Coordinates of C-alpha atoms in Angstrom, one line a residue:
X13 CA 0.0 0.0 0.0
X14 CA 3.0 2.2 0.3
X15 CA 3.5 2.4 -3.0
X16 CA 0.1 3.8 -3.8
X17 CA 0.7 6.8 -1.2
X18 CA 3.9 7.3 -2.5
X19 CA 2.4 7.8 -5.9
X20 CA -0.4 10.4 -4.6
X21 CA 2.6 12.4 -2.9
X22 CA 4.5 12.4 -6.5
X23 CA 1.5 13.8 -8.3
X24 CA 1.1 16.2 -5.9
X25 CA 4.4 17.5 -5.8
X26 CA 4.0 17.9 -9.2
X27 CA 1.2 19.7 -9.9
X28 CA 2.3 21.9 -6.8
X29 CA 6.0 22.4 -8.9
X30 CA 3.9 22.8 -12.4
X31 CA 1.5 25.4 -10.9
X32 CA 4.3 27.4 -9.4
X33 CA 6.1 27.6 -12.8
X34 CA 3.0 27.8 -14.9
X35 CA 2.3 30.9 -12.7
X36 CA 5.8 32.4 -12.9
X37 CA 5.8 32.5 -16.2
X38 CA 2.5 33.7 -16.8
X39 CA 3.3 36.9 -14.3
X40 CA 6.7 37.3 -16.3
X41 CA 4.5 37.4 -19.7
X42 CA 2.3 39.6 -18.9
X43 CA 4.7 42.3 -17.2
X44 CA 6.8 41.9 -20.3
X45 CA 4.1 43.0 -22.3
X46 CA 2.6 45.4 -20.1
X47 CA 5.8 47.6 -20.3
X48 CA 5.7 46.5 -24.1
X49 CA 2.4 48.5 -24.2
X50 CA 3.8 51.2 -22.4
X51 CA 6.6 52.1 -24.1
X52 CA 5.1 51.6 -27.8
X53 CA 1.3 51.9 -27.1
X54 CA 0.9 51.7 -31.4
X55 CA 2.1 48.2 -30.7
X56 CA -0.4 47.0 -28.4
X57 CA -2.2 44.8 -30.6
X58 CA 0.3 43.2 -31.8
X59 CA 1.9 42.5 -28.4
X60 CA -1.1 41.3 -26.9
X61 CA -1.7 39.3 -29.9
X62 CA 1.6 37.6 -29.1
X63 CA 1.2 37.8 -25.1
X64 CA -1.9 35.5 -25.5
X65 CA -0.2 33.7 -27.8
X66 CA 3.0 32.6 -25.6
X67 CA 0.4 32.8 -22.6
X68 CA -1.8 29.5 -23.9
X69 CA 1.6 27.9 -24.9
X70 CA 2.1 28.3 -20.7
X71 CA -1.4 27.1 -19.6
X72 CA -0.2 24.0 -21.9
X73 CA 2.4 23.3 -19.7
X74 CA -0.1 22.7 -16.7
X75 CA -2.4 20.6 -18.5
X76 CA 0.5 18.5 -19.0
X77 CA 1.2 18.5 -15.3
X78 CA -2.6 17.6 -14.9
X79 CA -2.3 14.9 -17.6
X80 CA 0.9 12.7 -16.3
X81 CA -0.6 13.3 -12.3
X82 CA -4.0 11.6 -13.6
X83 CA -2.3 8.9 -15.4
X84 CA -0.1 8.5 -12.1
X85 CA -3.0 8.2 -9.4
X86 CA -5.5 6.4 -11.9
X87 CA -3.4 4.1 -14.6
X88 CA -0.1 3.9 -13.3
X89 CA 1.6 1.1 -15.7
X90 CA 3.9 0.1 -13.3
X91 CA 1.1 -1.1 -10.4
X92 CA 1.5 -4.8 -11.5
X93 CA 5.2 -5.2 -11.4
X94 CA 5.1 -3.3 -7.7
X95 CA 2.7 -5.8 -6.6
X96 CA 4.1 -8.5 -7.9
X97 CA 7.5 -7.6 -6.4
X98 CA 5.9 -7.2 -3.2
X99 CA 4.6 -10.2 -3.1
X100 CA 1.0 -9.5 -3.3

C-alpha cells in the first residue's frame, strides 16, 4: 500500500511544482508586455496578440502536469510489477 501513497505524494508534488512555474511564467509574460504597451502603445495589438499567444503555450504546460498526475494516481503502468514484487 506504500507504494500507492507514495504515488499520490508524486502527483502532488508535481502539480504543486507545475502550478508554481505555470504561474511564474505567466506573471513574467504579462509584465513583459505590459511595459511592451507602455513604451510603444501603437504596438499593443500586436503585443497582446503575441502575449496570448505565448500565454496559452504556458497554460499548456499545466495541463501536461494535470495529464501525467492523472495517469499517475488512476493508470499507473507500473502497479503490477510493484505488486508482484511485493509479493502481493
Amino acid at each position: 500500500m506504500e507504494f500507492f501513497a507514495w504515488c499520490m505524494i508524486a502527483a502532488g508534488f508535481g502539480m504543486a511544482i507545475g502550478s508554481f512555474g505555470t504561474g511564474l511564467g505567466q506573471g513574467l509574460a504579462i509584465k513583459a508586455a505590459v511595459e511592451g504597451v507602455a513604451r510603444n502603445p501603437g504596438a499593443s495589438g500586436k503585443i497582446l496578440t503575441t502575449m496570448m499567444i505565448g500565454l496559452a503555450m504556458i497554460e499548456s504546460l499545466a495541463i501536461y502536469v494535470f495529464v501525467v498526475a492523472m495517469i499517475i494516481l488512476f493508470a499507473n503502468p507500473f502497479t503490477a510489477q510493484v505488486m508482484e514484487l511485493a509479493g502481493k
